[in-house]
Coordinates of C-alpha atoms in Angstrom, one line a residue:
Chain A
X2 CA 71.4 86.4 84.1
X3 CA 73.6 86.6 80.9
X4 CA 76.2 84.1 80.0
X5 CA 79.7 84.5 78.5
X6 CA 79.4 83.7 75.0
X7 CA 83.4 83.2 74.3
X8 CA 84.4 80.3 71.7
X9 CA 87.0 78.3 73.9
X10 CA 88.0 74.6 73.3
X11 CA 86.4 71.9 74.9
X12 CA 87.6 70.6 78.4
X13 CA 87.2 66.8 78.5
X14 CA 85.8 66.7 82.3
X15 CA 85.4 62.8 82.0
X16 CA 88.9 62.6 81.2
X17 CA 90.1 65.1 83.8
X18 CA 88.1 63.7 86.8
X19 CA 88.5 60.0 86.8
X20 CA 87.0 57.6 89.5
X21 CA 90.5 57.3 91.6
X22 CA 92.7 59.9 90.2
X23 CA 92.4 63.8 89.4
X24 CA 94.4 65.7 86.6
X25 CA 96.6 68.4 88.5
X26 CA 95.2 71.2 86.0
X27 CA 91.6 71.0 87.4
X28 CA 93.5 73.4 90.5
X29 CA 95.4 75.5 88.0
X30 CA 93.5 76.2 84.9
X31 CA 91.8 79.8 84.5
X32 CA 89.4 78.2 81.9
X33 CA 88.3 75.5 84.2
X34 CA 87.8 77.7 87.0
X35 CA 85.6 80.1 84.8
X36 CA 83.6 76.8 84.0
X37 CA 83.2 76.1 87.4
X38 CA 82.0 79.9 88.3
X39 CA 79.2 79.7 85.5
X40 CA 78.3 75.8 85.8
X41 CA 78.5 75.1 89.4
X42 CA 78.0 78.4 91.2
X43 CA 75.7 80.3 88.9
X44 CA 73.9 77.3 87.2
X45 CA 73.9 75.2 90.4
X46 CA 72.3 75.8 94.0
X47 CA 74.8 77.9 96.3
X48 CA 74.7 78.8 100.1
X49 CA 74.5 82.6 100.3
X50 CA 73.5 83.7 103.9
X51 CA 71.6 82.3 106.7
X52 CA 68.0 83.7 108.0
X53 CA 69.3 84.5 111.6
X54 CA 72.0 86.8 110.1
X55 CA 69.5 89.4 109.4
X56 CA 66.9 89.4 111.9
X57 CA 65.3 92.6 111.6
X58 CA 63.6 94.4 108.5
X59 CA 66.5 96.8 106.5
X60 CA 69.4 94.1 107.8
X61 CA 71.5 93.1 104.8
X62 CA 74.6 91.1 103.8
X63 CA 76.8 91.2 100.9
X64 CA 77.9 88.0 99.8
X65 CA 80.1 86.6 96.7
X66 CA 78.3 83.7 94.7
X67 CA 80.7 82.7 91.9
X68 CA 81.7 86.0 90.3
X69 CA 78.5 87.8 91.6
X70 CA 78.1 90.2 94.4
X71 CA 74.9 89.8 96.3
X72 CA 72.9 91.4 98.7
X73 CA 70.7 89.3 101.1
X74 CA 68.3 91.6 103.2
X75 CA 65.3 91.5 105.0
X76 CA 62.1 93.7 103.8
X77 CA 59.3 95.4 106.0
X78 CA 57.0 92.3 105.4
X79 CA 59.8 90.0 107.1
X80 CA 60.6 88.4 103.5
X81 CA 64.5 88.1 102.8
X82 CA 65.2 89.2 99.2
X83 CA 68.9 88.6 97.6
X84 CA 69.4 91.1 94.7
X85 CA 72.4 91.9 92.6
X86 CA 74.8 94.7 93.7
X87 CA 74.4 96.7 90.9
X88 CA 72.4 99.8 90.7
X89 CA 70.1 99.2 87.5
X90 CA 70.6 103.1 86.7
X91 CA 74.4 103.2 85.9
X92 CA 75.6 100.0 87.6
X93 CA 77.2 101.4 90.6
X94 CA 77.9 98.9 93.7
X95 CA 74.9 99.7 96.1
X96 CA 76.4 98.2 99.3
X97 CA 80.2 98.6 100.2
X98 CA 80.4 97.1 103.6
X99 CA 79.7 93.2 104.2
X100 CA 76.9 93.8 106.2
X101 CA 74.7 96.4 107.7
X102 CA 71.2 97.9 108.1
X103 CA 69.0 100.4 106.0
X104 CA 65.9 101.8 106.0
X105 CA 66.2 101.8 102.2
X106 CA 69.1 101.7 99.8
X107 CA 70.4 104.9 98.1
X108 CA 72.8 104.6 95.3
X109 CA 76.0 106.5 96.1
X110 CA 76.4 107.6 92.8
X111 CA 72.7 109.6 91.3
X112 CA 70.8 108.8 94.7
X113 CA 68.3 106.5 92.8
X114 CA 66.7 105.0 96.0
X115 CA 64.8 101.6 96.4
X116 CA 62.8 100.0 98.9
X117 CA 63.7 97.0 101.0
X118 CA 61.9 94.9 98.6
X119 CA 63.7 96.2 95.6
X120 CA 61.3 99.0 94.1
X121 CA 62.8 102.2 92.9
X122 CA 61.2 104.7 95.0
X123 CA 62.8 107.8 94.1
X124 CA 65.4 109.6 91.8
X125 CA 66.1 113.0 90.7
X126 CA 64.4 114.5 88.6
X127 CA 62.5 111.8 87.4
X128 CA 60.9 114.0 84.7
X129 CA 63.7 114.4 82.6
X130 CA 63.4 110.7 81.5
X131 CA 61.3 109.7 78.3
X132 CA 57.4 109.1 78.8
X133 CA 58.0 105.4 78.5
X134 CA 60.0 105.4 81.7
X135 CA 58.5 103.4 84.4
X136 CA 60.1 103.4 88.1
X137 CA 58.2 99.9 88.2
X138 CA 60.8 98.5 85.5
X139 CA 63.8 99.8 87.2
X140 CA 63.8 98.2 90.5
X141 CA 66.8 96.0 92.0
X142 CA 67.5 92.9 90.2
X143 CA 66.9 89.9 92.4
X144 CA 68.3 86.5 91.8
X145 CA 66.7 83.9 89.5
X146 CA 65.6 81.4 92.4
X147 CA 66.1 81.6 96.3
X148 CA 64.9 78.8 98.6
X149 CA 65.7 78.0 102.2
X150 CA 65.9 75.0 104.3
X151 CA 66.3 75.2 108.1
X152 CA 67.2 79.3 107.8
X153 CA 70.0 78.6 105.4
X154 CA 69.2 80.6 102.2
X155 CA 70.4 79.2 98.9
X156 CA 70.4 81.1 95.2
X157 CA 70.4 79.9 91.8
X158 CA 71.7 82.6 89.2
X159 CA 70.6 80.7 86.0
X160 CA 68.0 78.4 86.4
X161 CA 68.8 74.5 86.5
X162 CA 65.9 72.0 86.4
X163 CA 66.6 70.9 90.2
X164 CA 64.6 72.3 93.2
X165 CA 67.0 73.1 96.6
X166 CA 65.6 69.8 98.3
X167 CA 66.6 68.1 95.2
X168 CA 69.7 69.3 95.0
X169 CA 70.4 68.7 99.1
X170 CA 69.2 65.3 98.6
X171 CA 70.3 63.6 101.9
X172 CA 72.1 66.3 103.1
X173 CA 69.1 67.6 104.7
X174 CA 69.9 65.0 107.3
X175 CA 73.1 66.9 108.1
X176 CA 71.4 70.3 108.5
X177 CA 68.4 68.6 110.6
X178 CA 71.3 67.1 112.9
X179 CA 72.8 70.5 113.1
X180 CA 69.5 72.2 114.4
X181 CA 68.3 69.5 116.3
X182 CA 71.1 70.1 118.8
X183 CA 69.1 73.5 119.7
X184 CA 66.4 73.1 122.3
X185 CA 64.1 75.1 119.5
X186 CA 65.4 73.8 116.5
X187 CA 67.4 77.2 115.7
X188 CA 70.8 78.2 115.5
X189 CA 72.0 82.1 115.6
X190 CA 74.9 82.8 113.4
X191 CA 75.3 86.4 115.1
X192 CA 79.1 86.4 116.2
X193 CA 80.3 87.7 112.9
X194 CA 82.4 86.0 110.2
X195 CA 86.1 85.5 110.6
X196 CA 87.4 85.9 106.7
X197 CA 90.7 83.9 105.8
X198 CA 92.9 84.6 102.9
X199 CA 93.6 80.9 101.5
X200 CA 96.3 80.7 98.9
X201 CA 94.8 77.4 97.4
X202 CA 92.0 76.5 94.7
X203 CA 88.8 76.3 96.4
X204 CA 88.1 72.8 95.8
X205 CA 91.2 71.7 97.8
X206 CA 89.5 73.1 100.9
X207 CA 86.1 71.3 100.1
X208 CA 88.3 68.2 99.8
X209 CA 90.0 69.2 103.2
X210 CA 87.1 69.6 105.0
X211 CA 85.7 66.1 104.7
X212 CA 89.5 64.3 105.0
X213 CA 90.2 62.1 107.6
X214 CA 93.6 61.3 106.8
X215 CA 95.4 64.2 107.2
X216 CA 94.5 65.1 111.0
X217 CA 97.4 63.5 112.8
X218 CA 100.2 65.0 110.6
X219 CA 98.6 68.5 109.6
X220 CA 97.2 69.1 113.2
X221 CA 99.9 66.8 115.3
X222 CA 101.4 70.0 117.0
X223 CA 97.8 70.8 118.4
X224 CA 97.1 67.1 119.4
X225 CA 100.7 67.6 121.2
X226 CA 99.9 70.9 122.7
X227 CA 96.3 70.5 124.2
X228 CA 95.1 67.0 123.7
X229 CA 91.8 68.0 125.4
X230 CA 91.3 71.2 123.3
X231 CA 91.8 68.9 120.0
X232 CA 88.6 67.0 120.9
X233 CA 87.9 63.5 122.4
X234 CA 87.9 60.8 119.2
X235 CA 89.6 58.1 118.0
X236 CA 91.9 59.0 115.2
X237 CA 93.2 55.7 114.2
X238 CA 92.7 54.2 110.9
X239 CA 90.7 51.5 112.9
X240 CA 88.2 54.5 114.3
X241 CA 84.8 53.5 114.3
X242 CA 84.2 56.8 112.4
X243 CA 82.7 56.5 108.9
X244 CA 83.2 58.8 105.8
X245 CA 80.1 59.2 103.9
X246 CA 79.1 60.0 100.8
X247 CA 75.5 61.3 100.4
X248 CA 75.2 62.0 96.7
X249 CA 74.8 65.1 94.7
X250 CA 78.6 65.9 95.9
X251 CA 77.5 66.0 99.6
X252 CA 79.6 64.1 102.2
X253 CA 80.9 64.1 105.9
X254 CA 82.9 62.5 108.2
X255 CA 80.5 61.0 110.8
X256 CA 82.3 61.3 114.0
X257 CA 79.1 60.2 115.7
X258 CA 79.5 56.4 114.8
X259 CA 82.7 57.2 117.0
X260 CA 81.1 58.8 120.0
X261 CA 78.4 56.0 120.1
X262 CA 80.9 53.3 119.8
X263 CA 82.7 55.0 122.4
X264 CA 79.7 54.4 125.0
X265 CA 77.1 56.9 126.7
X266 CA 79.3 59.7 127.3
X267 CA 78.0 63.1 126.1
X268 CA 79.8 65.8 124.7
X269 CA 82.7 64.3 123.3
X270 CA 82.3 66.9 120.4
X271 CA 83.0 69.6 122.7
X272 CA 86.0 68.6 124.4
X273 CA 84.0 65.9 126.6
X274 CA 82.9 68.6 129.2
X275 CA 81.0 67.5 132.1
X276 CA 77.2 67.7 131.7
X277 CA 76.8 69.6 134.7
X278 CA 79.1 72.5 133.5
X279 CA 76.0 73.1 131.2
X280 CA 73.0 72.9 133.5
X281 CA 70.8 75.3 131.4
X282 CA 71.6 73.6 128.1
X283 CA 71.2 70.0 129.1
X284 CA 67.6 70.7 131.1
X285 CA 66.6 72.6 127.7
X286 CA 67.3 69.6 125.6
X287 CA 65.9 67.2 128.2
X288 CA 62.5 69.3 128.4
X289 CA 62.6 69.7 124.4
X290 CA 63.3 66.2 123.2
X291 CA 62.7 63.9 126.3
X292 CA 65.8 62.6 128.3
X293 CA 66.3 59.7 126.0
X294 CA 66.2 61.4 122.7
X295 CA 67.9 64.4 124.4
X296 CA 70.7 61.9 125.4
X297 CA 71.1 60.4 121.9
X298 CA 71.6 64.0 120.4
X299 CA 74.3 65.2 123.0
X300 CA 76.3 61.8 122.6
X301 CA 76.0 62.3 119.0
X302 CA 76.4 65.9 118.1
X303 CA 77.0 68.2 115.0
X304 CA 77.5 67.0 111.9
X305 CA 81.4 67.6 110.2
X306 CA 80.5 68.1 106.4
X307 CA 80.8 69.5 103.4
X308 CA 77.6 70.5 101.0
X309 CA 78.3 71.1 97.6
X310 CA 79.6 73.3 96.8
X311 CA 80.3 75.9 99.1
X312 CA 78.8 75.3 102.7
X313 CA 80.3 73.2 105.6
X314 CA 78.6 72.0 108.7
X315 CA 81.9 72.2 110.8
X316 CA 80.6 70.7 113.5
X317 CA 80.2 74.0 116.0
X318 CA 81.3 76.3 113.4
X319 CA 80.0 77.1 109.7
X320 CA 82.5 77.7 107.2
X321 CA 81.9 79.0 103.6
X322 CA 84.3 79.1 100.9
X323 CA 84.4 81.8 98.3
X324 CA 86.7 81.2 95.2
X325 CA 88.8 84.0 94.0
X326 CA 90.8 82.8 91.6
X327 CA 92.5 79.1 90.7
X328 CA 94.6 79.8 93.1
X329 CA 93.1 81.6 96.0
X330 CA 89.9 81.3 98.3
X331 CA 88.7 83.2 101.2
X332 CA 87.1 80.9 103.8
X333 CA 84.4 82.5 106.0
X334 CA 84.0 81.0 109.5
X335 CA 81.2 81.7 111.9
X336 CA 80.4 79.7 115.4
X337 CA 77.2 78.1 115.7
X338 CA 74.8 79.5 118.6
X339 CA 72.3 77.4 119.2
X340 CA 68.9 79.2 120.3
X341 CA 68.3 78.3 124.2
X342 CA 72.1 77.5 125.0
X343 CA 73.6 80.6 126.1
X344 CA 76.2 78.4 128.5
X345 CA 77.0 76.2 125.7
X346 CA 77.4 79.3 123.0
X347 CA 80.1 80.9 125.3
X348 CA 82.1 77.9 125.0
X349 CA 81.4 77.4 121.3
X350 CA 82.8 81.0 120.7
X351 CA 85.9 80.6 122.5
X352 CA 86.4 77.0 121.2
X353 CA 86.1 78.6 117.5
X354 CA 88.8 81.1 118.2
X355 CA 90.8 78.4 119.5
X356 CA 90.8 76.3 116.4
X357 CA 89.6 78.2 113.5
X358 CA 90.1 81.3 111.2
X359 CA 93.7 83.0 110.3
X360 CA 95.0 82.3 113.9
X361 CA 93.3 79.5 114.9
X362 CA 95.4 76.6 116.3
X363 CA 93.8 74.1 113.6
X364 CA 93.0 76.1 110.4
X365 CA 96.4 78.0 109.9
X366 CA 98.0 74.8 109.4
X367 CA 95.5 73.5 106.8
X368 CA 95.6 76.7 105.0
X369 CA 99.4 76.4 105.0
X370 CA 99.3 72.9 103.8
X371 CA 96.8 74.3 101.2
X372 CA 98.9 76.4 100.2
X373 CA 102.1 73.8 99.6
X374 CA 99.7 71.7 97.7
X375 CA 98.8 74.9 95.2
X376 CA 102.4 75.3 94.6
X377 CA 102.9 71.5 94.2
X378 CA 100.2 71.1 91.5
X379 CA 101.8 73.7 89.7
X380 CA 104.1 71.1 88.7
X381 CA 103.3 69.2 85.3
X382 CA 104.6 66.1 86.5
X383 CA 103.1 63.9 87.7
X384 CA 100.2 64.6 85.7
X385 CA 97.7 62.8 88.4
X386 CA 96.7 63.2 92.1
X387 CA 95.8 59.9 93.3
X388 CA 92.3 59.7 95.0
X389 CA 91.6 55.9 95.5
X390 CA 92.0 55.2 98.8
X391 CA 89.5 52.7 100.4
X392 CA 88.2 52.8 96.5
X393 CA 85.8 49.6 96.1
X394 CA 85.6 48.8 99.8
X395 CA 82.8 51.0 100.4
X396 CA 79.5 49.9 102.1
X397 CA 76.5 51.2 100.1
X398 CA 73.4 51.4 102.0
X399 CA 69.8 50.8 100.3
X400 CA 69.5 54.5 99.9
X401 CA 72.5 54.9 97.9
X402 CA 74.9 56.6 101.0
X403 CA 78.0 55.2 100.5
X404 CA 80.3 54.4 103.9
X405 CA 83.8 53.9 104.1
X406 CA 86.8 54.1 107.0
X407 CA 87.8 57.4 108.4
X408 CA 90.8 57.7 106.5
X409 CA 88.9 56.5 102.8
X410 CA 89.0 59.0 100.1
X411 CA 85.3 58.1 99.6
X412 CA 84.1 61.5 100.7
X413 CA 86.2 63.6 98.3
X414 CA 85.4 61.2 95.6
X415 CA 81.7 62.0 96.3
X416 CA 82.4 65.3 95.5
X417 CA 84.2 64.8 92.3
X418 CA 82.0 62.5 91.0
X419 CA 79.1 64.9 91.1
X420 CA 81.6 67.8 90.0
X421 CA 82.2 65.6 87.0
X422 CA 78.8 65.5 86.1
X423 CA 77.7 68.8 86.6
X424 CA 80.9 69.8 84.6
X425 CA 80.4 67.6 81.9
X426 CA 76.5 67.5 81.4
X427 CA 76.6 71.1 80.7
X428 CA 78.9 70.6 77.9
X429 CA 77.1 67.7 76.3
X430 CA 73.8 69.9 76.6
X431 CA 75.8 72.7 74.7
X432 CA 77.0 70.6 71.8
Chain B
X23 CA 103.7 119.5 136.4
X24 CA 106.8 119.7 139.1
X25 CA 110.1 118.8 138.2
X26 CA 109.9 115.4 139.9
X27 CA 106.5 114.4 138.1
X28 CA 108.5 115.2 134.7
X29 CA 111.5 113.1 135.7
X30 CA 109.4 110.5 136.9
X31 CA 107.1 110.4 133.4
X32 CA 110.0 110.7 131.3
X33 CA 111.9 108.0 132.9
X34 CA 108.8 105.7 132.8
X35 CA 108.1 106.6 129.3
X36 CA 111.8 105.7 128.3
X37 CA 111.2 102.5 130.3
X38 CA 107.9 101.8 128.6
X39 CA 109.1 102.2 125.4
X40 CA 112.6 100.0 126.1
X41 CA 109.8 97.2 127.1
X42 CA 107.8 97.5 124.0
X43 CA 110.8 97.3 121.8
X44 CA 112.0 94.3 123.7
X45 CA 108.7 92.6 123.2
X46 CA 108.7 93.5 119.8
X47 CA 112.3 91.8 119.3
X48 CA 111.2 88.7 120.9
X49 CA 108.0 88.3 118.7
X50 CA 110.1 89.0 115.6
X51 CA 112.8 86.4 116.6
X52 CA 110.1 83.7 117.2
X53 CA 111.6 83.7 120.9
X54 CA 108.4 82.3 122.2
X55 CA 109.3 81.3 125.5
X56 CA 110.9 84.5 126.2
X57 CA 108.2 86.2 125.1
X58 CA 105.5 84.2 127.2
X59 CA 107.9 85.1 130.2
X60 CA 106.8 89.1 129.7
X61 CA 103.3 88.0 130.8
X62 CA 101.9 88.4 134.0
X63 CA 101.1 85.0 135.8
X64 CA 97.5 84.9 135.5
X65 CA 94.3 86.7 134.6
X66 CA 95.7 87.9 131.5
X67 CA 94.1 88.5 128.2
X68 CA 95.9 88.5 124.4
X69 CA 92.9 89.9 122.4
X70 CA 92.9 90.3 118.4
X71 CA 89.6 91.4 117.4
X72 CA 87.6 91.3 114.1
X73 CA 86.6 94.9 114.2
X74 CA 87.1 98.0 116.3
X75 CA 84.7 98.1 119.1
X76 CA 84.1 94.4 118.8
X77 CA 82.0 92.7 122.0
X78 CA 84.0 89.7 122.8
X79 CA 81.4 88.1 124.7
X80 CA 79.2 87.8 121.7
X81 CA 81.4 88.4 118.7
X82 CA 84.1 86.0 117.2
X83 CA 87.9 87.2 117.5
X84 CA 90.9 85.9 115.6
X85 CA 92.5 85.6 119.0
X86 CA 91.0 85.8 122.4
X87 CA 93.6 83.5 124.7
X88 CA 93.2 83.6 128.5
X89 CA 96.6 82.6 130.3
X90 CA 96.1 79.1 129.6
X91 CA 95.4 79.5 125.8
X92 CA 98.2 81.4 125.4
X93 CA 100.4 78.7 127.1
X94 CA 98.8 76.1 124.7
X95 CA 99.5 78.7 121.3
X96 CA 102.9 78.7 122.8
X97 CA 103.4 75.1 123.1
X98 CA 101.9 74.4 119.7
X99 CA 104.7 76.8 118.2
X100 CA 107.4 74.9 120.2
X101 CA 106.7 71.9 118.6
X102 CA 108.4 73.2 115.7
X103 CA 105.6 71.2 113.6
X104 CA 103.0 73.8 113.7
X105 CA 103.0 74.1 109.8
X106 CA 101.8 77.6 109.7
X107 CA 105.0 78.9 111.3
X108 CA 107.3 76.1 110.2
X109 CA 109.4 77.2 108.5
X110 CA 108.9 80.6 110.4
X111 CA 108.0 83.8 108.6
X112 CA 110.7 86.5 108.6
X113 CA 109.5 89.3 110.5
X114 CA 110.6 93.0 111.6
X115 CA 107.9 95.4 113.0
X116 CA 108.3 99.3 113.6
X117 CA 106.3 100.4 116.7
X118 CA 105.8 104.2 116.9
X119 CA 103.1 106.9 117.7
X120 CA 103.0 105.8 121.7
X121 CA 101.1 107.0 124.4
X122 CA 101.1 106.4 127.8
X123 CA 98.8 106.8 130.6
X124 CA 98.7 105.5 134.4
X125 CA 95.6 104.0 135.4
X126 CA 96.3 102.9 139.3
X127 CA 99.2 100.9 139.5
X128 CA 98.6 99.6 135.8
X129 CA 100.3 101.6 132.9
X130 CA 98.2 101.6 129.9
X131 CA 100.3 102.1 126.5
X132 CA 98.8 102.6 122.9
X133 CA 101.3 102.4 120.1
X134 CA 100.9 102.1 116.4
X135 CA 102.9 99.3 114.7
X136 CA 103.8 98.2 110.9
X137 CA 105.0 95.0 110.4
X138 CA 106.6 93.1 107.5
X139 CA 106.2 89.5 106.9
X140 CA 108.4 87.8 104.6
X141 CA 106.9 84.5 103.5
X142 CA 108.1 82.4 100.6
X143 CA 108.1 85.0 97.6
X144 CA 105.5 87.4 99.4
X145 CA 105.9 90.2 101.5
X146 CA 102.7 91.0 103.6
X147 CA 102.5 94.3 105.3
X148 CA 100.3 94.1 108.5
X149 CA 99.3 97.3 110.7
X150 CA 97.4 98.4 113.4
X151 CA 97.1 99.9 116.7
X152 CA 97.9 97.9 120.0
X153 CA 96.7 98.7 123.5
X154 CA 99.0 97.3 126.4
X155 CA 98.2 97.3 130.0
X156 CA 101.4 96.6 131.9
X157 CA 101.8 96.1 135.5
X158 CA 105.1 97.5 137.0
X159 CA 107.5 94.2 138.1
X160 CA 111.2 94.4 139.5
X161 CA 112.5 93.9 136.2
X162 CA 110.5 96.0 134.0
X163 CA 107.0 95.4 133.4
X164 CA 104.7 92.3 133.0
X165 CA 101.8 92.5 130.0
X166 CA 98.4 91.9 131.7
X167 CA 96.3 92.7 128.5
X168 CA 97.1 93.3 125.0
X169 CA 94.7 94.3 122.3
X170 CA 95.7 94.5 118.4
X171 CA 93.3 96.0 116.3
X172 CA 94.6 95.5 112.8
X173 CA 93.7 97.9 110.1
X174 CA 92.0 95.4 108.4
X175 CA 90.5 93.2 110.8
X176 CA 87.1 93.6 109.0
X177 CA 88.6 92.3 105.8
X178 CA 90.0 88.5 104.8
X179 CA 93.4 88.4 106.4
X180 CA 96.4 86.0 105.6
X181 CA 97.8 83.2 108.1
X182 CA 98.6 85.1 111.3
X183 CA 100.4 82.0 113.3
X184 CA 103.3 84.2 114.3
X185 CA 103.1 86.5 117.5
X186 CA 101.3 90.1 116.6

């Protein structure tokens, strides 16, 4: 993929991103936003789709990664391909809908037609092209690199030196934890995505996804209106819940540490439902993992995490952040269905609707606070945002993972320290 | 059509229209408890799908409230600290293209709406087609089921924390 060659004044990311504070311009500057699209989204690994969204040959989804519209499609041999959503002939958009099914891809402009694996298989009046024209050279353009983990498909548009596994690092544990709630180890993202306009910078959404400090304030209205729906957990500053910085910008709120400390009650992560009301799921888990290990899984529940830069395993939802401009983003949300757990899935669907998305009793309020924050940081003073809560008090494990209290900003600092390395390193190479 | 039927249809059409206008006004003015009182006491559904012809048993909806979930939504708005509606949006909606049919004791009403939301410096246009299933009551009707299909339901939408 080509890169922009504009001459721009150098932005000193090591100055703007400090250990306990951030410069407000990080959320408002168009130049910083443009840098991020290239350095983070195009040169790094980003989530694009899940394998289960396109189960059959010809199924496709269209997703935006950075500034680029991509088609993820399954070909007849079962392989997933990710192509730029652009006809190689004259540049028209190939797929207009966000998902669908095609037996082949035909451009609406001049009817150039491509097989599901991207090969150009037909065009009107091919004989009019010069002798050196070859259909073999005029297929759809795939992204530079694509790789998967646990069915999650990631792309890297401008090749970097990291494998996907190196990028994910310890975050594979989070994906494993989610998949491990399924008796078959597989999830299905088949319920459709809610798309929510957020009037805030994409990084504010990242920060909020793993913020253990705001819930009693931002979500106080839901906690007051429906205490059991708001999930059964300790929200006090003294909560056993830890936030964790996994490195590489990945972080989570480890509610499992609270659930474990609270005793052996199952399903606190889905409203504390009586296990007898989910007999099919509980039996399937016992059969798959044995009673003891199944019990541990059903106590600990799903991860509440943010994988750098755009994928959130948000308990029984997947959320994806699509940056639009410095001030606008789109948040995608879908409930996670576990293969072999239809009784739980029905519940997960209804809980997702209650909490998430534009009308959700949780997320609409996060969107509102994000907008207020975006408006606030447009003011030039004070220049800095404080992000030092709990700094210096983290417990550092032998593998480098940092743990801190529920309300500490360790998780956000984990994101920002990696952000700083990615943004500054690219400049240091190009100097 | 006999004269008697025509009169009955005309009267009920006027009553249905008046009911829709009342509901619209209560929503526009954030009169949450009065709006909730328009609903039947049980076995109700307030549904805002994410696409036309969606299957709500398998697909996620923006809103899929049974009676208890609807009551939670109203309780949350009534706290006064539901941030996405505190402050409340300025709302006014127009309702038109009303088509009425009867299904046993139920009255099914389809209508179009255009809604303008004023929030800070933004004016947001919302539009869609609403299907009400109403049951006659002594003082008018009660809502048994309300489905709102937004024209842009498949696209990214803004906060929908007010009553649509």
